[in-house]
Amino acid sequence: MGRGLDEIEGGRGLDALIDTGGVRTQGTSTINEIPLSQIEANPNQPRRDFDPESLQELANSISEIGIIQPITLRQVSDDRFQIIAGERRWRASQMAGLTAIPAYIRTIADENVMEMALVENIQREDLNAIEIALAYEHLLDADGMTQEKVSERVGKSRTAITNYLRLLRLPAQVQIALQKKEIDMGHARAILAIDSPSLQIKLFNEVLKNGYSVRKVEEMAQMLKNGEDVNSGSKKIVAKSKLPEEYNALRTHLSEFLQTKVQMTCSPKGKGKITIPFANEEELEHIMAVFDKMK
C-alpha cells in the first residue's frame, strides 16, 4: 500500500508542469467529480503496462484514504471524457469500487494530448524505454514534430531522442525484453552495433542466458561487427563475414605480412576499414618495425 501512495504523492502533477512552463498549451482547467463510467483511456497513452500487484496496492490505498492526486481529463463529448494523465489511478479506482473520481478537466487541442501525457510520464520516470521510444515516434509521425521540437518540449537532448528511436529497429523479442526490463538500455544499444538481425538475436539470447554486463556485450558486439567469432560459454556465435572473397584474400595476406590477425570490414559500396590489433607492447613494436621497413 505504501508504494502506491508514495507514487501518487511523490509525482509532480500535470498541472504543476503546465504552471511551471514544462508544457505550454492553450485552454482552461476545472476540477470536478466525474463518474468512472464516463471516462475512457487515451488510445495514444504512451504507458502500456500496468503491474497488477502495484495496481492492487494503489487500489487498497484508494479504498482506505481516497484519491490524493486528481487525474487529468479532456472532454470529448457532453458526457464523455478522455484521460490525459492518470490512467493508473483510474484503473485502481475501479478496482477499489469507486463510482466517481476527482479530475482536472482541461480544454485542449487533440495534438497536444500525447505531448502532455508523454511529458508527465517522463518527468515521473513511469515509462520503460520502448514506451518512450514509441511516444517519441508518435510525436514525430502523427503530430509532425521535428526532433528539435520534441527535444524542446520534453527537455531531452536530440541525441537522447535519437538513441530511443533507434531501439525500435531492434528485433521484436529484444524490444519485448527491454520493455519487461529483462535487459537494460545499455545492453540494447550494444546489440544495435551489429547490423545483422540474426546475430542480434543470437547475442541477445546469450545475454539472457549468461547475464553479461553491458561492457561485455559491447566487446562481443564489436568482435562480431569486425567479423570475428565470439565464444560464449560452451557456445560459439559465428560471425557471418560480408567481405567479398578477394577482400578475404587481402586480409589473410596482410595478417601474414604483419604476423597478427588483421580485422577488416567492408560495405557493399566498397567502403570499409582495417583494424590491426596487438596484445602487448612487444607486438606493437613489431608492427611499427614492419611499417618502418616499408618506408
XYZ file of C-alpha atoms in Angstrom:
295
model
C 0.000 0.000 0.000
C 2.797 2.376 0.868
C 4.421 2.179 -2.538
C 1.224 3.110 -4.363
C 0.598 6.082 -2.080
C 4.184 7.251 -2.352
C 3.993 7.159 -6.126
C 0.911 9.383 -6.069
C 2.218 11.854 -3.548
C 5.772 11.933 -4.880
C 4.933 12.631 -8.533
C 4.533 16.117 -9.981
C 1.024 16.694 -11.280
C 0.462 17.595 -14.904
C -0.935 20.993 -13.976
C 2.234 21.662 -11.982
C 4.191 21.061 -15.184
C 1.915 23.437 -17.054
C 2.186 26.113 -14.378
C 5.981 25.978 -14.399
C 6.268 26.127 -18.167
C 7.002 22.412 -18.673
C 4.221 22.299 -21.280
C 2.678 25.341 -22.841
C -0.864 24.862 -24.055
C -3.910 26.955 -24.528
C -7.144 26.102 -22.741
C -8.860 26.170 -19.390
C -8.918 23.806 -16.435
C -11.580 22.964 -13.860
C -11.851 20.240 -11.222
C -14.912 18.014 -10.799
C -16.050 14.607 -9.575
C -16.503 12.604 -12.777
C -18.321 9.237 -12.926
C -15.889 6.464 -13.809
C -18.352 5.178 -16.399
C -17.948 8.422 -18.369
C -14.140 8.157 -18.553
C -12.195 6.371 -21.278
C -8.489 5.666 -21.688
C -6.449 7.634 -24.197
C -5.638 5.199 -27.068
C -2.358 7.050 -27.603
C -1.319 6.852 -23.954
C 2.440 6.094 -24.021
C 2.250 3.869 -20.968
C 1.206 0.350 -21.966
C 1.928 -1.905 -18.973
C 0.386 -1.735 -15.503
C 1.876 -4.047 -12.876
C -1.072 -5.959 -11.281
C 0.489 -6.098 -7.814
C 1.313 -2.402 -7.762
C -2.147 -1.594 -9.129
C -3.789 -3.626 -6.335
C -1.680 -1.818 -3.720
C -2.856 1.501 -5.117
C -6.470 0.276 -5.115
C -6.100 -0.685 -1.435
C -4.732 2.768 -0.665
C -7.597 4.434 -2.524
C -10.140 2.296 -0.659
C -8.646 3.441 2.628
C -7.968 7.147 2.096
C -9.313 8.032 -1.360
C -7.635 9.747 -4.318
C -4.779 12.072 -3.357
C -3.875 13.410 -6.813
C -6.771 14.150 -9.237
C -6.407 12.681 -12.700
C -6.408 14.961 -15.749
C -9.101 14.644 -18.420
C -10.264 16.329 -21.570
C -13.932 16.455 -22.541
C -14.682 14.702 -25.829
C -18.500 14.994 -25.763
C -21.288 16.071 -23.415
C -20.844 13.098 -21.084
C -17.561 11.515 -22.201
C -14.032 12.289 -21.026
C -10.635 11.003 -22.156
C -7.634 10.576 -19.867
C -4.642 12.840 -20.406
C -2.787 11.651 -17.308
C -3.755 9.275 -14.512
C -4.883 6.043 -16.184
C -3.296 4.029 -13.387
C -5.333 5.876 -10.758
C -8.480 5.426 -12.885
C -7.924 1.673 -13.157
C -7.184 1.354 -9.432
C -10.298 3.380 -8.570
C -12.443 0.887 -10.479
C -10.794 -1.966 -8.564
C -11.478 -0.088 -5.325
C -15.189 0.117 -6.162
C -15.406 3.897 -6.589
C -18.162 5.311 -8.797
C -16.568 8.730 -9.397
C -13.099 10.258 -9.274
C -11.813 13.835 -8.833
C -10.364 15.168 -12.070
C -8.989 18.273 -13.683
C -10.996 18.939 -16.847
C -8.942 20.662 -19.497
C -9.918 22.190 -22.803
C -7.034 21.332 -25.091
C -6.363 20.633 -28.766
C -6.024 16.970 -29.752
C -2.458 17.370 -30.998
C -1.297 18.331 -27.509
C -2.717 15.304 -25.666
C 0.108 12.867 -26.467
C 2.682 15.539 -25.749
C 1.252 16.263 -22.312
C 0.920 12.579 -21.391
C 4.496 11.942 -22.519
C 5.959 14.849 -20.579
C 4.079 13.879 -17.418
C 5.272 10.291 -17.520
C 8.869 11.131 -18.468
C 9.043 13.597 -15.591
C 7.834 10.845 -13.247
C 10.029 8.222 -14.959
C 6.988 5.934 -15.280
C 7.691 4.714 -18.815
C 10.034 1.985 -19.961
C 12.466 2.654 -22.811
C 10.249 1.164 -25.551
C 7.197 3.113 -24.408
C 9.252 6.320 -24.535
C 10.577 5.424 -27.991
C 7.050 4.740 -29.299
C 5.827 8.004 -27.810
C 8.633 9.956 -29.493
C 7.821 8.211 -32.775
C 4.169 9.189 -32.388
C 5.072 12.824 -31.809
C 7.295 12.804 -34.891
C 4.938 10.898 -37.214
C 1.393 11.674 -36.080
C 1.958 15.188 -34.793
C 4.518 16.125 -37.445
C 7.048 17.481 -34.972
C 10.744 17.724 -35.761
C 13.304 16.163 -33.430
C 14.309 19.679 -32.410
C 10.715 20.421 -31.413
C 10.358 17.183 -29.475
C 13.667 17.885 -27.738
C 12.434 21.320 -26.718
C 9.060 20.048 -25.492
C 10.249 17.144 -23.332
C 13.510 18.669 -22.143
C 15.737 15.940 -23.598
C 18.685 16.280 -25.976
C 18.318 15.350 -29.645
C 20.940 12.639 -29.094
C 18.850 11.080 -26.319
C 15.747 11.107 -28.522
C 17.677 9.543 -31.420
C 19.011 6.808 -29.125
C 15.475 5.956 -28.008
C 14.164 5.877 -31.591
C 16.978 3.519 -32.628
C 15.636 0.964 -30.130
C 12.632 0.452 -32.417
C 14.990 -1.047 -35.009
C 15.763 -3.982 -32.709
C 14.119 -7.391 -33.299
C 10.725 -7.658 -31.627
C 11.864 -10.145 -28.974
C 14.674 -7.810 -27.915
C 12.225 -4.906 -27.671
C 9.883 -7.016 -25.550
C 12.728 -7.978 -23.208
C 13.707 -4.335 -22.889
C 10.109 -3.402 -22.140
C 9.979 -6.128 -19.468
C 13.328 -4.854 -18.111
C 14.978 -8.234 -18.672
C 17.807 -6.224 -20.240
C 18.553 -2.532 -19.898
C 19.063 0.175 -22.471
C 22.852 -0.214 -22.343
C 22.571 -3.843 -23.477
C 20.122 -2.864 -26.218
C 22.381 -0.114 -27.555
C 25.337 -2.518 -27.594
C 23.319 -5.072 -29.576
C 22.361 -2.315 -32.038
C 26.029 -2.027 -33.024
C 25.511 -5.220 -35.073
C 23.715 -4.802 -38.393
C 22.560 -8.406 -38.788
C 19.192 -9.116 -37.051
C 20.055 -12.828 -36.758
C 23.327 -12.020 -34.989
C 21.497 -9.501 -32.797
C 19.099 -12.237 -31.669
C 21.926 -14.731 -31.067
C 23.824 -12.217 -28.938
C 20.637 -11.253 -27.111
C 19.938 -14.909 -26.238
C 23.429 -15.251 -24.803
C 22.928 -12.096 -22.737
C 19.732 -13.544 -21.236
C 21.372 -16.914 -20.628
C 24.593 -15.643 -19.065
C 23.656 -12.259 -17.593
C 26.530 -10.434 -19.289
C 27.395 -6.877 -18.290
C 26.914 -4.016 -20.740
C 30.690 -3.745 -21.182
C 30.935 -7.444 -22.029
C 28.110 -7.170 -24.582
C 29.796 -4.143 -26.154
C 33.024 -6.145 -26.569
C 31.187 -9.131 -28.042
C 29.208 -6.926 -30.431
C 32.378 -5.216 -31.630
C 34.037 -8.562 -32.328
C 31.032 -9.754 -34.336
C 30.935 -6.469 -36.192
C 34.592 -6.954 -37.109
C 33.851 -10.407 -38.491
C 35.279 -12.358 -35.541
C 33.575 -15.367 -33.981
C 32.643 -14.998 -30.313
C 32.845 -17.680 -27.636
C 30.013 -17.602 -25.094
C 30.400 -20.357 -22.518
C 30.345 -23.623 -24.437
C 28.657 -21.969 -27.418
C 30.177 -20.043 -30.314
C 28.459 -17.205 -32.163
C 29.731 -17.388 -35.719
C 30.097 -14.033 -37.422
C 28.888 -14.054 -40.989
C 31.575 -12.271 -42.935
C 30.229 -9.979 -45.636
C 33.637 -9.489 -47.208
C 33.939 -10.479 -50.877
C 36.388 -13.330 -51.455
C 39.076 -11.003 -52.834
C 38.909 -8.928 -49.636
C 39.254 -12.061 -47.531
C 42.373 -12.911 -49.505
C 43.788 -9.440 -48.926
C 43.027 -9.675 -45.194
C 44.806 -13.035 -44.997
C 47.806 -11.674 -46.888
C 48.047 -8.612 -44.633
C 47.708 -10.771 -41.491
C 50.614 -12.934 -42.653
C 52.701 -9.902 -43.540
C 52.197 -8.238 -40.142
C 52.129 -11.537 -38.210
C 48.935 -10.582 -36.425
C 45.221 -11.210 -37.011
C 44.057 -8.220 -39.078
C 40.345 -7.315 -38.955
C 38.586 -5.841 -41.964
C 35.057 -4.564 -42.616
C 33.620 -3.514 -45.948
C 30.288 -2.039 -47.061
C 28.547 -3.096 -50.295
C 29.906 0.097 -51.864
C 33.499 -0.906 -51.096
C 33.986 1.451 -48.159
C 35.482 -0.030 -45.017
C 38.305 -0.056 -42.508
C 41.250 -2.174 -41.436
C 41.981 -2.804 -37.753
C 45.347 -4.101 -36.568
C 45.114 -5.429 -33.002
C 48.055 -6.091 -30.703
C 48.172 -7.982 -27.406
C 51.138 -6.243 -25.774
C 53.886 -3.691 -26.250
C 56.166 -6.180 -27.986
C 53.557 -6.893 -30.676
C 53.039 -3.169 -31.213
C 56.785 -2.620 -31.604
C 56.915 -5.453 -34.142
C 54.069 -3.923 -36.182
C 55.725 -0.498 -36.111
C 59.017 -2.043 -37.166
C 57.325 -3.612 -40.205
C 55.887 -0.221 -41.180
C 59.302 1.406 -40.695
C 60.831 -1.071 -43.141
C 58.146 -0.173 -45.679
C 59.426 3.408 -45.741
